[in-house]
Amino acid sequence: MGLMRMQAQALWQQCLGYLQDELTSQHFNTWIRPLQAEGDEHELRLLAPNRFVMQWVADKYQHRIRELLTDLCDLQPPHLKLGIGSRRTVSNPRSKASAPAPDSLVQDNLVQTSGFSTSAQAAAARYPKPPVGRVQTRQTKPSTPAAAEPSQVIEEAQDAPIDEKPLAAPKKTAKKSRAQKSNTSLTSKSATTPSLDQVPTKTKTTKKSKSAQAHLLTSTKKQDKASQAEHQVPLLAPCPEVIQEAQADPKHQAKTQTAEANKGRTAAERIQAYTRSVREHEERQRQQRSPYTGKANTSTKNSSKKAAALPKANSQLNLQHTFDTFVEGKSNQLARANARQVAEKPGGIYNPLFIHGGVGLGKTHLMHAVGNFIQQQNPQARVMYVNSERFVADMVKALQLGTINEFKRFYRSLDALLVDDIQFFVSKERSQEEFFYTLNALLEENKQIILTSDRYPKEIAVDERLKSRFGWGLTVAIDPPELETRVAILMKKADLAKVHLPAESALFIAQKIRSHVRDLEGALNRVIADAHFKRHPIDTDLIRDSLKDLFAVQEKQIGIDNIQRMVADHYKIKVADLLSKRRTRAIARPRQLAMALAKELTSHSLPEIGTAFGGRDHTTVLHACRKIRALQQELPEIREDWQYLLRLLTA
């Protein structure tokens, strides 16, 4: 039975290690540390000091403790019970024979023999109490049986309400022990205090007489302590396992080494040594702080634990960004379909998934949607969303604190890593190298990786090794939304905001705002705010008045002349060439591309666009739009030029 109790204690100590890593120090010290464990291989009983602590642990932490027991036990985990009580008893008052600490009331039922340090008490707390024996003093007195352990009240914190009350017996026993100790102390002092005639009379105050008096008082105190130690001996015999554990405890060994090192030192030298050791300890604690969780670095402590029991990563996912709230259109249809396949089968053929497109087109929304879907399917999955700047900051902090191994272990233990805006890795060689090794480690374990950028992978000025890894899986683009998609986005946002938006009003905004989704959301929010302030329903007049400055900026930024200038600069030709009658491919292809962009990004009609391009007919403009749409499917270079110019014009 003693071995089974030791196994229960050891199991609870392992659980404490995990809980200390997962919880903040305040929560752990308030709710978990006061719990005392006992039981056997079939049942683990956790005793709380009061009803409030027990109910709180049952509500907040009982489920997590059961999970840890299941993970730590190879076979059937022990049944968990919560209750109120204590596995400690109050022993008779006693003093230590040669311990350096002063006499005090001993409330712990574990033995504290001569020369037994506090580390022995800590070790004894992990073992069952040895059997209570009979005690004899050094004088010839009849032995008295030691008090047996008081019964403990175990209250199961299960589904039934808790009606029992905690025991109050230990407090009464403690009061009695204080009284006994007081009487014993008075008796021993009266027995060892010298009589008045033994104290030298005070005649002439000389240095010799003062020295004699001081020597007499010192000897009196020593006799007093010796008398107490002679009449009081420990009630319990030390357990051999406890002594062995205490001697092997690092704290006990450190205390022994410190005592040996202090031999022959002066008081000043001891103070200097103690100050130096405190500073070294604080420095080690500072270096062991994690740059990710703010908790102590436990990479060495937990290196042998199961990977599934690692602290759950703070995913940083936005729960509002899901596939249901993502508005699908022609511009993002392919990207959404591929992202959904990755979410359903993470770590498959589309690994890594690289999504690129302009600002505010939905790349981040899709990334969060994949992460949320993975966690819905598998709540235990370790998913992490991070932008490249956060990754670099974490790595720099880890290098400064000397916790780079924990940094690597944290990121390489994820089930899905979502990195946003990787173009910020440019000119950061050390971060690129570490990110490269992290990608390799995750890809070898078939862990899903999703990357986003505002440009095509080959256009990012990073290491060629990283570019090759980006192209391993699937690269998909998101284009600026077309008119129908912009209208659908506005209607969806208005529905989420529970605001009535007429279809003609949504169409009017979509025709004027042609850049990206964030501009659409900002315009809609301004219209809703003005409608609430003016207490006026949303209509075309209200929209025109609310967004007149924004409409002016949009018309100025994306005009036909601006499109012609951007296309001419990209293809290294003159704007006059686009307006000329020349039909060579080097001129005709950019002219068709500029016409298609004008049709996509402006509200001008086909005849107006044809007139702006040298007085051409509207059928020429229509043919150019169809030709560019077909060439995007056939020629990758045309598709890349189209996406690049769209990003420049809508940025």
XYZ file of C-alpha atoms in Angstrom:
651
model
C 0.000 0.000 0.000
C 2.894 2.375 0.753
C 4.327 1.835 -2.735
C 0.947 2.580 -4.314
C 0.701 5.810 -2.346
C 4.182 6.749 -3.506
C 3.110 6.117 -7.103
C 0.084 8.393 -6.647
C 2.327 11.118 -5.247
C 4.765 10.770 -8.144
C 1.902 10.960 -10.665
C 0.582 14.135 -9.041
C 4.062 15.688 -9.099
C 4.217 15.127 -12.873
C 0.806 16.763 -13.255
C 2.034 19.735 -11.213
C 4.925 20.200 -13.629
C 2.582 20.483 -16.609
C 0.098 22.730 -14.799
C 2.855 25.083 -13.668
C 3.947 25.491 -17.299
C 0.407 26.093 -18.572
C -0.955 28.432 -15.866
C 0.216 31.797 -14.662
C 2.143 31.819 -11.416
C -0.724 33.583 -9.622
C -3.349 31.015 -10.658
C -1.030 28.092 -9.971
C -0.044 29.286 -6.479
C -3.647 30.188 -5.582
C -5.545 27.114 -6.779
C -3.189 24.229 -7.625
C -0.295 24.428 -5.170
C -2.515 24.169 -2.009
C -3.893 20.802 -3.190
C -2.567 17.721 -1.404
C -2.654 14.328 -3.068
C -3.029 10.798 -1.812
C -4.436 7.543 -3.072
C -3.320 4.436 -4.911
C -3.034 3.154 -8.469
C -6.833 3.062 -8.870
C -7.770 6.368 -7.269
C -6.148 9.789 -6.846
C -7.639 12.023 -4.140
C -6.868 15.748 -4.167
C -7.545 17.502 -0.868
C -8.281 21.229 -0.893
C -7.844 23.440 2.195
C -11.419 24.745 1.986
C -14.661 24.451 0.065
C -14.049 27.525 -2.113
C -10.746 26.203 -3.475
C -12.249 22.766 -4.120
C -15.251 24.157 -6.027
C -13.022 26.438 -8.104
C -10.672 23.576 -9.017
C -13.654 21.371 -9.876
C -15.107 24.022 -12.211
C -11.943 25.306 -13.889
C -9.178 22.706 -13.753
C -10.693 19.267 -13.121
C -11.080 18.500 -16.836
C -7.468 19.437 -17.586
C -6.174 17.317 -14.680
C -8.077 14.301 -16.033
C -6.511 14.854 -19.467
C -3.025 14.950 -17.931
C -3.676 11.750 -15.987
C -4.809 10.057 -19.192
C -1.693 11.217 -21.065
C 0.729 10.256 -18.289
C -0.681 6.786 -17.608
C 0.093 4.025 -20.054
C -2.860 1.950 -18.832
C -6.123 2.946 -17.163
C -5.687 6.323 -15.407
C -6.681 6.517 -11.734
C -10.103 7.820 -10.798
C -9.919 11.479 -9.729
C -11.710 12.683 -6.618
C -11.734 16.129 -5.044
C -12.399 16.815 -1.420
C -11.688 18.934 1.626
C -9.184 17.869 4.206
C -5.502 17.419 4.808
C -3.114 14.516 4.714
C -1.072 16.202 7.427
C -1.522 15.778 11.169
C -0.349 17.846 14.119
C 2.217 16.057 16.216
C 3.191 16.589 19.818
C 5.421 19.599 20.510
C 9.056 18.819 20.116
C 12.317 20.601 19.409
C 15.272 19.619 17.284
C 18.402 18.483 19.042
C 20.943 20.252 16.898
C 19.042 22.008 14.088
C 20.041 25.632 13.558
C 16.465 26.957 13.500
C 14.821 28.119 16.784
C 12.157 26.038 18.523
C 8.698 26.478 17.044
C 5.405 24.642 16.798
C 5.763 21.750 14.336
C 2.557 21.296 12.390
C 3.865 18.854 9.828
C 3.453 15.142 10.453
C 6.753 14.401 8.696
C 9.825 13.812 10.797
C 12.341 16.602 11.275
C 15.298 14.958 12.964
C 18.628 16.438 13.928
C 20.417 17.806 10.882
C 17.395 17.212 8.606
C 17.033 20.155 6.171
C 13.906 21.644 4.634
C 14.696 19.747 1.450
C 13.999 16.569 3.371
C 10.572 17.917 4.266
C 9.873 18.634 0.607
C 10.982 15.143 -0.328
C 8.936 13.614 2.484
C 5.836 15.332 1.163
C 6.081 13.136 -1.945
C 6.062 9.881 0.045
C 3.479 8.265 2.322
C 3.790 8.775 6.040
C 5.688 5.988 7.826
C 3.927 4.017 10.525
C 3.529 5.687 13.857
C 5.645 4.103 16.530
C 6.023 4.327 20.277
C 8.401 6.803 21.833
C 10.525 6.664 24.944
C 12.445 9.541 26.408
C 15.984 9.164 27.542
C 14.803 9.005 31.136
C 13.159 5.884 32.498
C 9.545 6.846 31.861
C 6.762 4.651 30.552
C 6.296 4.960 26.822
C 3.120 6.603 25.525
C 1.512 5.663 22.247
C 1.604 8.325 19.568
C -1.638 9.737 18.278
C -3.019 8.020 15.220
C -3.808 9.868 12.078
C -7.146 11.704 12.191
C -9.723 10.598 9.719
C -10.023 12.676 6.600
C -13.201 13.785 4.949
C -13.145 13.164 1.200
C -15.823 14.941 -0.772
C -16.219 13.930 -4.367
C -16.459 16.971 -6.639
C -18.539 15.222 -9.258
C -22.041 16.034 -10.488
C -23.693 15.991 -7.041
C -23.679 19.195 -4.898
C -21.254 19.445 -2.010
C -22.829 19.441 1.472
C -20.040 18.246 3.748
C -17.962 20.579 5.933
C -14.177 20.543 6.394
C -12.747 19.104 9.561
C -11.875 21.486 12.390
C -9.981 18.945 14.478
C -6.466 19.966 13.411
C -6.955 23.494 14.806
C -7.889 22.164 18.245
C -4.914 19.853 18.251
C -2.644 22.746 17.342
C -3.910 24.815 20.283
C -3.317 21.927 22.601
C 0.189 21.478 21.309
C 0.962 25.130 21.942
C -0.184 24.800 25.506
C 1.895 21.685 26.020
C 4.932 23.369 24.509
C 4.464 26.428 26.712
C 4.309 24.268 29.857
C 7.282 22.209 28.758
C 9.309 25.313 27.982
C 8.522 26.857 31.371
C 9.371 23.644 33.146
C 12.663 23.216 31.360
C 13.640 26.816 31.974
C 12.820 26.622 35.648
C 14.811 23.432 35.936
C 17.922 24.811 34.301
C 17.918 28.453 35.498
C 20.559 28.988 38.204
C 19.558 30.261 41.625
C 20.202 33.773 42.803
C 23.079 32.813 45.009
C 24.837 31.315 41.990
C 24.843 34.636 40.134
C 27.818 36.787 41.118
C 26.934 39.967 42.956
C 27.457 43.265 41.239
C 30.280 45.002 43.039
C 32.787 46.854 40.948
C 31.969 46.957 37.285
C 35.116 45.660 35.679
C 35.735 44.088 32.299
C 36.445 40.770 33.969
C 33.140 40.642 35.862
C 31.156 41.579 32.720
C 32.860 38.795 30.780
C 31.998 36.285 33.477
C 28.351 37.325 33.479
C 28.115 37.010 29.690
C 29.719 33.575 29.829
C 27.232 32.507 32.501
C 24.218 33.666 30.459
C 25.495 31.873 27.350
C 25.992 28.632 29.216
C 22.521 28.985 30.734
C 20.912 29.248 27.282
C 22.840 26.222 26.040
C 21.729 24.196 29.069
C 18.146 25.313 28.483
C 18.180 24.091 24.871
C 19.927 20.869 25.806
C 17.299 20.172 28.470
C 14.489 20.683 25.995
C 16.164 18.423 23.468
C 16.680 15.768 26.131
C 13.007 15.596 27.128
C 11.578 15.853 23.592
C 12.359 13.392 20.825
C 10.645 12.859 17.421
C 7.522 10.726 17.382
C 8.133 9.221 13.933
C 11.057 7.271 12.612
C 12.468 8.615 9.335
C 11.602 6.703 6.203
C 14.739 5.427 4.387
C 13.336 6.518 1.039
C 12.775 10.028 2.395
C 16.343 10.306 3.657
C 17.736 9.037 0.368
C 15.573 11.472 -1.597
C 16.581 14.357 0.654
C 20.284 13.627 0.316
C 19.937 13.472 -3.470
C 17.920 16.697 -3.604
C 19.869 19.514 -5.323
C 18.827 22.026 -2.667
C 20.149 19.815 0.110
C 23.420 19.270 -1.735
C 23.759 22.978 -2.430
C 23.183 23.789 1.230
C 25.816 21.259 2.271
C 28.310 22.672 -0.211
C 27.589 26.207 0.978
C 28.159 25.226 4.598
C 31.504 23.634 3.724
C 32.540 26.635 1.634
C 31.720 29.067 4.458
C 34.133 27.386 6.835
C 36.954 29.783 7.568
C 35.253 32.771 5.918
C 34.636 36.057 7.620
C 31.184 37.596 7.862
C 31.948 40.042 5.046
C 33.121 37.224 2.778
C 29.957 35.245 3.487
C 27.793 38.258 2.628
C 29.667 38.783 -0.623
C 29.315 35.108 -1.558
C 25.589 35.154 -0.766
C 25.047 38.330 -2.818
C 26.933 36.838 -5.747
C 24.867 33.638 -5.641
C 21.617 35.637 -5.545
C 22.655 37.646 -8.590
C 23.625 34.502 -10.486
C 20.259 32.929 -9.642
C 18.366 36.029 -10.839
C 20.389 36.060 -14.054
C 19.553 32.408 -14.712
C 15.880 33.094 -14.052
C 15.942 36.083 -16.423
C 17.573 34.037 -19.166
C 15.011 31.300 -18.727
C 12.048 33.581 -19.401
C 10.235 32.617 -22.587
C 9.817 35.419 -25.169
C 6.507 33.844 -26.306
C 4.544 33.078 -23.130
C 6.383 35.108 -20.451
C 6.732 31.925 -18.365
C 9.840 30.116 -17.308
C 11.755 28.275 -19.964
C 11.044 24.581 -19.458
C 12.553 23.198 -22.636
C 15.133 21.179 -20.694
C 12.706 20.162 -17.995
C 10.051 18.938 -20.419
C 12.316 17.512 -23.112
C 11.357 13.958 -22.220
C 7.612 14.609 -22.065
C 5.146 13.719 -24.775
C 4.825 16.113 -27.668
C 1.041 16.057 -27.305
C 1.354 17.472 -23.786
C 3.146 20.629 -24.916
C 1.478 23.873 -23.833
C -1.245 24.790 -26.279
C -0.077 27.470 -28.664
C -1.847 30.825 -28.647
C -3.118 30.602 -32.220
C -3.814 34.370 -32.653
C -6.672 33.428 -34.999
C -9.578 35.771 -35.679
C -12.694 33.706 -35.056
C -14.793 36.033 -37.251
C -12.795 35.126 -40.360
C -14.300 31.869 -41.594
C -15.260 30.394 -44.941
C -18.889 31.327 -44.274
C -18.076 35.032 -43.945
C -15.795 35.044 -47.003
C -17.532 36.437 -50.110
C -16.653 34.369 -53.152
C -16.330 35.835 -56.635
C -14.501 35.329 -59.894
C -11.427 37.115 -58.575
C -10.962 34.828 -55.549
C -12.869 31.672 -56.497
C -9.780 29.569 -57.167
C -7.994 30.730 -54.021
C -10.992 29.919 -51.826
C -11.424 26.438 -53.336
C -7.754 25.588 -52.781
C -7.810 26.954 -49.246
C -10.852 24.807 -48.437
C -9.057 21.686 -49.723
C -6.049 22.495 -47.542
C -8.299 22.969 -44.500
C -9.983 19.599 -45.049
C -6.693 17.716 -45.612
C -3.837 19.673 -43.983
C -0.340 18.531 -44.854
C -1.419 17.119 -48.225
C -0.284 17.898 -51.737
C -0.905 21.657 -51.411
C 1.899 22.214 -48.933
C 2.954 24.943 -48.650
C 0.000 26.983 -49.913
C 1.219 30.370 -51.176
C -1.450 33.077 -51.625
C -0.424 36.359 -53.216
C -2.355 39.447 -54.173
C -2.763 43.142 -53.493
C -3.585 44.803 -50.207
C -7.068 44.207 -48.818
C -8.142 41.443 -51.197
C -8.818 38.698 -48.601
C -5.506 36.839 -48.228
C -5.470 37.146 -44.438
C -9.176 36.267 -44.238
C -8.571 33.010 -46.121
C -5.585 32.183 -43.918
C -7.614 32.638 -40.718
C -10.473 30.634 -42.238
C -8.144 27.676 -42.832
C -6.777 27.861 -39.279
C -10.237 28.070 -37.712
C -11.480 25.133 -39.795
C -8.496 22.967 -38.750
C -9.100 23.707 -35.075
C -12.817 22.996 -35.414
C -12.051 19.583 -36.873
C -9.280 18.865 -34.345
C -9.396 20.989 -31.168
C -6.027 19.562 -30.083
C -4.261 20.824 -33.228
C -1.532 23.374 -32.555
C -2.195 26.155 -35.077
C -0.234 29.410 -35.048
C -0.905 32.579 -37.043
C 1.975 35.050 -37.131
C 3.185 37.765 -39.450
C 6.796 37.848 -40.539
C 7.635 40.820 -38.320
C 6.427 38.926 -35.235
C 8.515 35.913 -36.230
C 11.624 38.101 -36.550
C 10.908 39.819 -33.217
C 10.504 36.468 -31.451
C 13.768 35.205 -32.882
C 15.696 38.350 -31.888
C 14.274 38.150 -28.362
C 15.233 34.486 -28.130
C 18.793 35.275 -29.210
C 19.047 38.036 -26.617
C 17.790 35.820 -23.787
C 19.668 32.716 -24.892
C 16.448 30.742 -25.475
C 16.871 30.039 -29.170
C 16.406 26.301 -28.557
C 12.973 26.932 -27.069
C 12.169 29.209 -30.010
C 12.994 26.405 -32.451
C 11.123 23.821 -30.407
C 8.024 26.039 -30.201
C 7.670 26.760 -33.923
C 8.729 23.297 -35.077
C 6.184 21.548 -32.850
C 3.189 23.191 -34.560
C 0.650 21.312 -36.648
C -0.043 24.311 -38.895
C 2.025 27.480 -39.317
C 0.367 30.482 -40.991
C 2.797 33.282 -41.893
C 1.418 36.550 -43.256
C 3.306 39.130 -45.362
C 6.536 37.205 -45.827
C 7.880 40.003 -48.042
C 9.109 41.625 -44.810
C 11.814 38.938 -44.583
C 13.734 40.945 -47.187
C 17.238 42.010 -46.000
C 16.976 39.867 -42.841
C 19.450 37.091 -43.610
C 19.536 35.511 -40.134
C 15.745 35.389 -39.945
C 15.544 33.926 -43.449
C 17.946 31.161 -42.458
C 15.994 30.236 -39.334
C 12.696 30.395 -41.224
C 14.154 28.129 -43.903
C 15.077 25.467 -41.335
C 11.666 25.815 -39.679
C 9.948 25.255 -43.040
C 12.078 22.187 -43.691
C 11.308 20.714 -40.263
C 7.552 21.209 -40.666
C 7.462 19.967 -44.253
C 9.346 16.802 -43.307
C 6.695 16.106 -40.650
C 3.854 16.815 -43.140
C 2.706 19.844 -41.156
C 0.672 22.406 -43.061
C 2.240 25.756 -44.002
C 0.338 28.706 -45.492
C 2.151 31.828 -46.695
C 0.859 35.144 -48.028
C 2.534 38.032 -49.800
C 1.615 41.075 -51.828
C 3.734 39.907 -54.758
C 4.588 36.811 -56.720
C 7.146 34.512 -54.985
C 9.808 35.086 -57.644
C 9.543 38.858 -57.116
C 10.461 38.655 -53.415
C 14.112 39.468 -52.743
C 14.836 36.558 -50.403
C 17.200 33.617 -50.468
C 16.797 31.332 -53.475
C 16.380 28.373 -51.123
C 13.277 29.992 -49.669
C 11.887 30.748 -53.119
C 12.266 27.098 -54.056
C 10.406 26.034 -50.895
C 7.615 28.487 -51.705
C 7.099 26.755 -55.035
C 6.932 23.214 -53.631
C 3.198 23.289 -53.071
C 0.594 25.483 -54.740
C 0.792 29.173 -55.623
C -2.545 30.919 -56.138
C -3.430 34.574 -56.730
C -6.281 36.791 -55.553
C -7.239 39.590 -57.948
C -9.126 42.792 -57.140
C -12.863 42.079 -56.928
C -14.991 42.763 -59.981
C -18.215 44.756 -59.813
C -20.476 41.825 -58.895
C -18.139 40.710 -56.114
C -17.875 44.236 -54.740
C -21.660 44.486 -54.556
C -21.865 41.093 -52.817
C -19.203 42.161 -50.312
C -21.114 45.330 -49.440
C -24.369 43.420 -48.982
C -22.618 40.828 -46.787
C -20.996 43.474 -44.583
C -24.286 45.340 -44.208
C -26.023 42.114 -43.231
C -23.373 41.379 -40.583
C -23.814 44.918 -39.243
C -27.615 44.423 -39.240
C -28.134 47.473 -41.454
C -30.539 47.693 -44.392
C -28.576 48.556 -47.546
C -30.629 48.858 -50.754
C -29.232 47.029 -53.759
C -29.030 50.218 -55.842
C -27.029 51.898 -53.061
C -24.593 48.985 -52.912
C -24.213 49.125 -56.692
C -23.548 52.867 -56.568
C -20.759 52.434 -53.971
C -19.259 49.472 -55.842
C -19.107 51.466 -59.079
C -17.258 54.294 -57.381
C -14.909 52.289 -55.104
C -12.936 49.897 -57.295
C -9.706 49.383 -55.343
C -10.006 46.696 -52.664
C -12.182 45.308 -49.884
C -10.833 47.521 -47.104
C -11.802 50.658 -48.993
C -15.268 49.188 -49.492
C -15.610 48.441 -45.777
C -14.382 51.907 -44.843
C -16.826 53.567 -47.224
C -19.733 51.477 -45.930
C -18.869 52.264 -42.298
C -18.823 55.992 -43.065
C -22.214 55.786 -44.771
C -23.708 53.836 -41.832
C -22.337 56.370 -39.338
C -23.788 59.317 -41.284
C -27.143 57.566 -41.595
C -27.313 57.025 -37.820
C -26.209 60.582 -37.083
C -28.632 62.214 -39.512
C -31.395 59.685 -38.783
C -31.827 59.236 -42.510
C -32.215 55.994 -44.482
C -29.361 55.007 -46.762
C -29.899 56.161 -50.335
C -27.861 57.491 -53.250
C -28.015 61.116 -52.115
C -26.752 60.264 -48.633
C -23.935 58.150 -50.090
C -22.879 60.873 -52.518
C -22.758 63.447 -49.708
C -20.896 61.156 -47.291
C -18.276 59.902 -49.741
C -17.745 62.894 -51.998
C -14.100 63.352 -50.946
C -13.383 59.635 -51.316
C -14.965 59.553 -54.770
C -12.797 62.463 -55.865
C -9.635 60.697 -54.723
C -10.641 57.488 -56.479
C -11.327 59.248 -59.773
C -8.028 61.075 -59.540
C -5.992 57.974 -58.726
C -7.488 55.619 -61.325
C -8.045 57.496 -64.549
C -7.477 56.423 -68.129
C -4.462 58.698 -68.416
C -2.977 57.208 -65.237
C -3.489 53.679 -66.602
C -1.836 54.604 -69.899
C 1.174 56.081 -68.101
C 1.623 53.047 -65.803
C 1.376 50.558 -68.702
C 3.811 52.555 -70.844
C 6.358 52.708 -67.997
C 6.032 48.974 -67.365
C 6.655 48.015 -71.019
C 9.302 50.740 -71.589
C 7.356 52.467 -74.355
C 5.818 55.916 -74.801
C 2.216 56.877 -74.145
C 2.122 58.202 -77.713
C 2.792 54.665 -78.944
C -0.373 53.448 -77.203
C -2.394 56.136 -78.967
C -0.796 55.579 -82.385
C -1.982 53.368 -85.263
C 0.981 50.990 -84.997
C -0.007 47.301 -84.758
C 3.240 45.562 -83.927
C 2.998 43.089 -81.057
C 5.321 45.179 -78.871
C 2.752 48.013 -79.078
C -0.570 46.241 -79.678
C -0.278 43.913 -76.655
C 0.330 46.724 -74.097
C -2.465 48.770 -75.756
C -4.933 45.889 -75.329
C -3.830 45.423 -71.721
C -4.331 49.129 -70.990
C -7.827 49.035 -72.527
C -8.778 46.014 -70.408
C -7.498 47.741 -67.269
C -9.494 50.862 -68.094
C -12.635 48.753 -68.504
C -11.942 46.975 -65.187
C -10.937 49.926 -63.014
C -12.925 52.885 -64.337
C -16.580 53.644 -64.868
C -16.090 54.882 -68.421
C -18.084 53.274 -71.215
C -16.518 51.378 -74.098
C -16.864 54.290 -76.571
C -15.244 56.655 -74.046
C -12.323 54.277 -73.559
C -11.911 53.881 -77.341
C -11.875 57.644 -77.792
C -9.159 57.969 -75.120
C -6.988 55.488 -77.032
C -6.643 57.422 -80.272
C -10.291 57.513 -81.368
C -10.815 53.766 -81.681
C -14.197 52.064 -81.977
C -15.917 50.458 -78.975
C -15.682 47.040 -80.684
C -11.905 47.360 -80.604
C -12.050 47.879 -76.841
C -14.375 44.891 -76.410
C -12.041 42.704 -78.506
C -9.058 43.836 -76.380
C -10.826 42.880 -73.128
C -11.701 39.402 -74.423
C -8.196 38.901 -75.830
C -6.463 39.771 -72.541
C -8.834 37.513 -70.580
C -7.948 34.581 -72.844
C -4.210 35.301 -72.778
C -4.200 35.229 -68.964
C -5.241 31.596 -69.114
C -2.632 30.700 -71.741
C 0.460 32.802 -70.970
C 1.808 33.099 -67.406
C 3.723 36.287 -68.260
C 0.522 38.067 -69.303
C -1.180 36.928 -66.087
C 1.736 38.201 -64.001
C 1.768 41.563 -65.816
C -1.983 41.927 -65.274
C -1.725 41.211 -61.550
C 1.292 43.459 -61.109
C -0.375 46.428 -62.804
C -3.565 45.856 -60.817
C -1.589 46.021 -57.580
C 0.137 49.233 -58.632
C -3.067 50.934 -59.710
C -5.154 49.897 -56.697
C -2.514 50.300 -53.980
